[in-house]
Amino acid sequence: MTEIRYDGRVAIVTGAGMGIGRMYALELAHRGAKVIVNDLGGARDGSGADQSAADKVVEEIRAAGGDATANYDSVATMEGGQHIVQTALDAYGKLDILINNAGILRDRSFLKMSEEEWDQVIAVHLKGAFCVTQPAVKKMKENNYGRIVFTSSASGLYGNFGQCNYGAAKLGLVGIMNTLKLEVAKYDIKVNTIAPTAWSRMTADLFPPEYEQKLNPQFNEPMVLFLCSEDVPVTGMTFAMGAGWYGRTAVVSGNGVCLGDASRPVAVEEIRDNFDQIVSLDETKPHDNGGSIFTYMAPLLS
Ligand code: NAI
């Protein structure tokens, strides 16, 4: 088995002070990458700040013979994002890999959710990914190389009670990826998204206690490292995982049905009478870009 290495590569991992992000930072460094360990060191709800979170991981990496530099900025501002990227450039002169992983939770059922709870979660997960990824892509483009991973969640992809803010942000990341993958494809910048599952402080009171050992955050690391490797064969894809299971997930369309002739109006009764075909996901396919939806309408448009 040929070993996958990251020698000469410079990586940023946001929110790498604990949980899943720490695993990425440790293994990237172990396999030769120089790593920026970003972490604000706040509480699960985003409050507070503690530089020791990032410092400890940097110490761990250095003690094992690796190379890492700490950064304590919040991902949630443009200044923070720029400074995180600048830290990589100042320390190591370039940037090859960005893993957008930082996150917080402010759970509340939809009707009880405050504007502040909404804004803070969107700011860290969705805006935060923009704030760090935009300056990162500027640098990657100059070098004609980049590997970017966004961190979504089953909560955003499929739904979870009490997490409409988090779910919106997490599915929004898939939206960023869908566009960004097209805009950077010619620069050998590959952009993929993962939906991890892990026992961490974020999920310790959400998952059954007996899952603690089996949902080790480590199990997410090899998939993400593969997506950050030179030879990763895909871009614009989403992968879910946990406990050693890995699988692709995607927004797909069914074949549907063409009604009318694109000139006469279609009646609501025709929707009712053809609903079995409209709702069917028996034959589905994912799409590389929004324009491909026209393929279904082709018989009507020709
Ligand atoms: P965690 O709470 O252990 O780690 C998140 C890290 O992000 C913390 O170290 C925190 O200090 C840091 N952080 C928070 N706000 C920040 C900011 N503004 N700037 C910089 N750093 C900040 O959580 P965990 O479980 O490791 O989650 C990692 C990612 O995976 C998050 O994006 C989370 O939403 C996502 N995720 C986790 C799942 C799980 O099962 N644990 C499930 C689905 C998604």
Short mmCIF file of C-alpha atoms in Angstrom, two decimals, residues 4-298:
data_model
loop_
_atom_site.label_atom_id
_atom_site.label_comp_id
_atom_site.label_asym_id
_atom_site.label_seq_id
_atom_site.Cartn_x
_atom_site.Cartn_y
_atom_site.Cartn_z
CA ILE A 4 -0.35 9.02 1.28
CA ARG A 5 1.89 11.91 2.36
CA TYR A 6 1.57 15.69 2.64
CA ASP A 7 5.27 16.62 2.68
CA GLY A 8 5.77 20.19 1.52
CA ARG A 9 2.06 20.96 1.90
CA VAL A 10 0.72 23.69 4.16
CA ALA A 11 -2.66 23.13 5.75
CA ILE A 12 -5.09 25.21 7.77
CA VAL A 13 -7.53 23.39 10.02
CA THR A 14 -10.10 25.68 11.63
CA GLY A 15 -11.45 24.71 15.04
CA ALA A 16 -8.56 22.28 15.45
CA GLY A 17 -8.15 22.74 19.20
CA MET A 18 -10.31 19.74 20.06
CA GLY A 19 -12.79 17.22 18.72
CA ILE A 20 -12.67 16.19 15.08
CA GLY A 21 -10.49 19.10 13.92
CA ARG A 22 -7.71 18.08 16.28
CA MET A 23 -7.61 14.67 14.60
CA TYR A 24 -7.11 16.24 11.16
CA ALA A 25 -4.31 18.49 12.44
CA LEU A 26 -2.44 15.66 14.19
CA GLU A 27 -2.60 13.27 11.24
CA LEU A 28 -1.77 15.88 8.59
CA ALA A 29 1.33 16.83 10.61
CA HIS A 30 2.18 13.18 11.18
CA ARG A 31 2.12 12.68 7.42
CA GLY A 32 4.41 15.61 6.69
CA ALA A 33 2.19 18.71 6.35
CA LYS A 34 2.92 21.98 8.08
CA VAL A 35 -0.27 22.82 9.93
CA ILE A 36 -1.96 26.01 11.12
CA VAL A 37 -3.97 24.99 14.15
CA ASN A 38 -6.73 27.59 14.31
CA ASP A 39 -8.97 27.72 17.34
CA LEU A 40 -10.71 30.50 19.21
CA GLY A 41 -11.05 28.21 22.20
CA GLY A 42 -14.61 29.19 23.04
CA ALA A 43 -17.37 27.20 24.73
CA ARG A 44 -19.74 24.98 22.77
CA ASP A 45 -22.14 27.90 22.36
CA GLY A 46 -19.37 30.14 21.01
CA SER A 47 -18.90 32.21 24.17
CA GLY A 48 -15.48 32.99 25.61
CA ALA A 49 -12.01 32.39 24.20
CA ASP A 50 -9.01 30.37 25.37
CA GLN A 51 -5.78 30.20 23.43
CA SER A 52 -4.68 27.05 25.22
CA ALA A 53 -6.94 24.93 22.97
CA ALA A 54 -4.83 25.64 19.87
CA ASP A 55 -1.58 25.77 21.86
CA LYS A 56 -2.04 22.26 23.23
CA VAL A 57 -2.50 20.75 19.78
CA VAL A 58 0.53 22.62 18.46
CA GLU A 59 2.58 21.30 21.39
CA GLU A 60 1.32 17.79 20.71
CA ILE A 61 2.33 18.03 17.06
CA ARG A 62 5.77 19.45 17.87
CA ALA A 63 6.37 16.83 20.56
CA ALA A 64 5.76 14.18 17.90
CA GLY A 65 8.31 15.83 15.60
CA GLY A 66 5.82 17.69 13.40
CA ASP A 67 5.54 21.34 12.40
CA ALA A 68 2.57 23.45 13.45
CA THR A 69 1.69 27.06 14.27
CA ALA A 70 -1.23 28.26 16.36
CA ASN A 71 -3.76 30.86 15.34
CA TYR A 72 -6.51 32.12 17.65
CA ASP A 73 -8.70 34.19 15.35
CA SER A 74 -12.42 33.69 14.99
CA VAL A 75 -13.41 32.41 11.57
CA ALA A 76 -16.55 34.54 11.77
CA THR A 77 -15.08 37.83 10.47
CA MET A 78 -13.30 38.78 7.26
CA GLU A 79 -10.38 40.14 9.32
CA GLY A 80 -10.19 36.84 11.20
CA GLY A 81 -10.28 34.79 8.00
CA GLN A 82 -7.62 36.93 6.37
CA HIS A 83 -5.40 36.70 9.44
CA ILE A 84 -5.75 32.91 9.59
CA VAL A 85 -4.56 32.66 5.97
CA GLN A 86 -1.83 35.25 6.60
CA THR A 87 -0.57 33.16 9.52
CA ALA A 88 0.03 30.29 7.08
CA LEU A 89 1.79 32.57 4.62
CA ASP A 90 3.97 34.19 7.30
CA ALA A 91 4.93 30.87 8.86
CA TYR A 92 5.29 28.68 5.78
CA GLY A 93 5.03 30.89 2.68
CA LYS A 94 2.04 29.23 1.02
CA LEU A 95 -1.24 27.41 1.47
CA ASP A 96 -2.35 24.11 -0.08
CA ILE A 97 -5.08 22.69 2.14
CA LEU A 98 -7.99 24.26 4.02
CA ILE A 99 -10.31 22.27 6.24
CA ASN A 100 -13.25 24.40 7.37
CA ASN A 101 -14.21 22.66 10.59
CA ALA A 102 -14.84 25.28 13.32
CA GLY A 103 -18.33 25.19 14.73
CA ILE A 104 -20.69 26.02 17.57
CA LEU A 105 -24.22 25.08 18.58
CA ARG A 106 -27.07 27.29 19.76
CA ASP A 107 -29.96 24.80 19.60
CA ARG A 108 -33.56 25.95 20.02
CA SER A 109 -36.82 24.89 18.43
CA PHE A 110 -37.86 27.05 15.49
CA LEU A 111 -40.54 29.11 17.24
CA LYS A 112 -38.34 29.83 20.26
CA MET A 113 -35.16 30.66 18.39
CA SER A 114 -33.83 34.18 18.95
CA GLU A 115 -32.28 36.37 16.27
CA GLU A 116 -28.99 36.21 18.19
CA GLU A 117 -29.00 32.39 18.20
CA TRP A 118 -29.71 32.42 14.48
CA ASP A 119 -27.05 35.02 13.66
CA GLN A 120 -24.26 33.49 15.75
CA VAL A 121 -24.57 30.03 14.28
CA ILE A 122 -24.81 31.33 10.72
CA ALA A 123 -21.82 33.60 11.42
CA VAL A 124 -19.48 30.82 12.54
CA HIS A 125 -20.45 28.01 10.17
CA LEU A 126 -21.62 29.71 6.99
CA LYS A 127 -20.09 33.17 6.96
CA GLY A 128 -17.01 31.77 8.72
CA ALA A 129 -16.39 29.36 5.87
CA PHE A 130 -16.66 32.25 3.40
CA CYS A 131 -14.36 34.48 5.48
CA VAL A 132 -11.56 31.91 5.55
CA THR A 133 -12.07 30.30 2.16
CA GLN A 134 -12.07 33.49 0.09
CA PRO A 135 -8.54 34.62 1.08
CA ALA A 136 -7.42 30.98 0.94
CA VAL A 137 -8.65 30.55 -2.63
CA LYS A 138 -6.87 33.76 -3.70
CA LYS A 139 -3.57 32.19 -2.63
CA MET A 140 -4.35 28.70 -3.95
CA LYS A 141 -5.21 30.16 -7.35
CA GLU A 142 -1.77 31.79 -7.56
CA ASN A 143 -0.18 28.37 -7.02
CA ASN A 144 -2.61 26.46 -9.24
CA TYR A 145 -3.30 23.99 -6.46
CA GLY A 146 -5.68 23.63 -3.55
CA ARG A 147 -7.73 21.17 -1.54
CA ILE A 148 -10.69 22.52 0.41
CA VAL A 149 -13.11 20.68 2.68
CA PHE A 150 -16.31 22.12 4.11
CA THR A 151 -17.98 20.54 7.12
CA SER A 152 -21.70 20.01 6.74
CA SER A 153 -23.89 17.82 8.94
CA ALA A 154 -26.65 15.26 8.75
CA SER A 155 -28.69 17.93 10.56
CA GLY A 156 -28.44 20.19 7.53
CA LEU A 157 -28.65 17.49 4.90
CA TYR A 158 -31.61 15.67 6.42
CA GLY A 159 -32.90 17.68 9.40
CA ASN A 160 -32.70 17.58 13.19
CA PHE A 161 -35.12 18.83 15.81
CA GLY A 162 -34.03 22.13 17.36
CA GLN A 163 -31.32 22.93 14.81
CA CYS A 164 -32.86 25.11 12.11
CA ASN A 165 -30.04 27.68 12.45
CA TYR A 166 -27.34 25.02 12.37
CA GLY A 167 -29.06 23.04 9.63
CA ALA A 168 -29.44 26.11 7.43
CA ALA A 169 -25.78 26.99 7.86
CA LYS A 170 -24.66 23.43 7.24
CA LEU A 171 -26.68 22.97 4.07
CA GLY A 172 -25.54 26.43 2.98
CA LEU A 173 -21.99 25.10 2.91
CA VAL A 174 -23.04 22.60 0.25
CA GLY A 175 -24.34 25.59 -1.69
CA ILE A 176 -20.98 27.37 -1.43
CA MET A 177 -19.21 24.20 -2.58
CA ASN A 178 -21.53 23.72 -5.55
CA THR A 179 -20.56 27.12 -6.95
CA LEU A 180 -16.96 27.28 -5.82
CA LYS A 181 -16.06 23.91 -7.38
CA LEU A 182 -17.04 25.33 -10.78
CA GLU A 183 -15.19 28.61 -10.33
CA VAL A 184 -11.86 27.02 -9.27
CA ALA A 185 -11.83 23.80 -11.28
CA LYS A 186 -9.26 25.03 -13.80
CA TYR A 187 -6.74 25.83 -11.05
CA ASP A 188 -6.60 22.25 -9.72
CA ILE A 189 -8.47 23.37 -6.62
CA LYS A 190 -10.78 20.60 -5.44
CA VAL A 191 -13.62 21.37 -3.07
CA ASN A 192 -15.56 18.69 -1.22
CA THR A 193 -17.87 18.54 1.78
CA ILE A 194 -18.23 16.07 4.61
CA ALA A 195 -20.93 15.32 7.13
CA PRO A 196 -19.05 13.79 10.07
CA THR A 197 -20.40 11.91 13.06
CA ALA A 198 -18.34 11.84 16.23
CA TRP A 199 -18.54 11.81 19.97
CA SER A 200 -17.29 15.25 21.01
CA ARG A 201 -18.32 17.99 23.40
CA MET A 202 -20.71 19.09 20.65
CA THR A 203 -22.60 15.81 20.65
CA ALA A 204 -21.89 14.28 24.08
CA ASP A 205 -25.43 15.03 25.31
CA LEU A 206 -27.09 14.26 21.96
CA PHE A 207 -25.86 10.73 21.25
CA PRO A 208 -26.55 7.63 23.40
CA PRO A 209 -23.72 7.14 25.96
CA GLU A 210 -22.93 3.65 24.65
CA TYR A 211 -21.76 5.25 21.37
CA GLU A 212 -18.93 7.16 23.04
CA GLN A 213 -16.15 4.70 22.15
CA LYS A 214 -17.44 3.71 18.74
CA LEU A 215 -17.99 7.26 17.53
CA ASN A 216 -14.35 8.15 18.01
CA PRO A 217 -13.61 11.39 16.10
CA GLN A 218 -10.63 9.61 14.51
CA PHE A 219 -12.91 7.74 12.12
CA ASN A 220 -13.66 10.97 10.26
CA GLU A 221 -10.01 11.83 9.74
CA PRO A 222 -8.96 9.36 6.99
CA MET A 223 -11.80 10.41 4.66
CA VAL A 224 -11.02 14.08 5.08
CA LEU A 225 -7.31 13.50 4.62
CA PHE A 226 -8.03 11.59 1.43
CA LEU A 227 -10.09 14.54 0.17
CA CYS A 228 -7.06 16.75 0.92
CA SER A 229 -4.59 14.51 -0.87
CA GLU A 230 -2.96 15.24 -4.23
CA ASP A 231 -4.63 12.40 -6.06
CA VAL A 232 -8.18 12.83 -4.82
CA PRO A 233 -10.27 12.03 -7.91
CA VAL A 234 -13.37 14.09 -7.11
CA THR A 235 -14.56 17.65 -6.55
CA GLY A 236 -17.97 18.99 -5.57
CA MET A 237 -19.03 15.88 -3.70
CA THR A 238 -20.45 15.31 -0.22
CA PHE A 239 -19.57 12.35 1.97
CA ALA A 240 -21.20 11.28 5.21
CA MET A 241 -19.40 9.11 7.76
CA GLY A 242 -19.08 7.86 11.31
CA ALA A 243 -17.79 4.86 13.29
CA GLY A 244 -15.96 3.58 10.23
CA TRP A 245 -18.83 3.88 7.72
CA TYR A 246 -18.21 6.13 4.70
CA GLY A 247 -20.66 6.92 1.92
CA ARG A 248 -21.54 9.54 -0.64
CA THR A 249 -24.63 11.65 -0.17
CA ALA A 250 -26.04 13.98 -2.84
CA VAL A 251 -28.92 16.14 -3.89
CA VAL A 252 -30.53 14.10 -6.65
CA SER A 253 -33.47 14.52 -8.99
CA GLY A 254 -35.97 11.95 -10.10
CA ASN A 255 -36.95 11.59 -13.73
CA GLY A 256 -40.28 13.32 -13.10
CA VAL A 257 -42.73 13.81 -15.92
CA CYS A 258 -43.19 16.30 -18.75
CA LEU A 259 -46.72 17.67 -18.88
CA GLY A 260 -48.28 19.73 -21.65
CA ASP A 261 -46.27 21.17 -24.54
CA ALA A 262 -44.57 24.23 -22.99
CA SER A 263 -47.18 26.50 -24.53
CA ARG A 264 -50.53 25.56 -22.97
CA PRO A 265 -50.96 26.06 -19.20
CA VAL A 266 -50.58 23.01 -16.94
CA ALA A 267 -53.53 22.42 -14.59
CA VAL A 268 -53.30 21.54 -10.89
CA GLU A 269 -55.30 18.36 -11.63
CA GLU A 270 -52.51 17.20 -13.96
CA ILE A 271 -50.06 17.52 -11.05
CA ARG A 272 -52.45 15.44 -8.89
CA ASP A 273 -52.94 12.81 -11.58
CA ASN A 274 -49.20 12.46 -12.25
CA PHE A 275 -48.01 12.88 -8.69
CA ASP A 276 -46.75 9.28 -8.36
CA GLN A 277 -44.26 9.93 -11.14
CA ILE A 278 -43.38 13.43 -9.91
CA VAL A 279 -42.65 12.24 -6.37
CA SER A 280 -40.78 9.10 -7.42
CA LEU A 281 -37.08 8.74 -6.65
CA ASP A 282 -36.90 5.32 -8.31
CA GLU A 283 -34.44 6.59 -10.89
CA THR A 284 -32.33 9.43 -9.66
CA LYS A 285 -29.15 11.20 -10.54
CA PRO A 286 -27.04 13.96 -9.03
CA HIS A 287 -26.13 17.05 -11.04
CA ASP A 288 -22.80 18.78 -11.61
CA ASN A 289 -24.36 22.20 -12.03
CA GLY A 290 -27.74 23.93 -12.01
CA GLY A 291 -27.96 24.08 -15.79
CA SER A 292 -28.25 20.31 -16.05
CA ILE A 293 -31.83 20.51 -14.80
CA PHE A 294 -32.71 21.54 -18.37
CA THR A 295 -31.99 18.00 -19.54
CA TYR A 296 -35.27 16.88 -17.98
CA MET A 297 -37.19 19.60 -19.84
CA ALA A 298 -35.48 18.90 -23.14
#
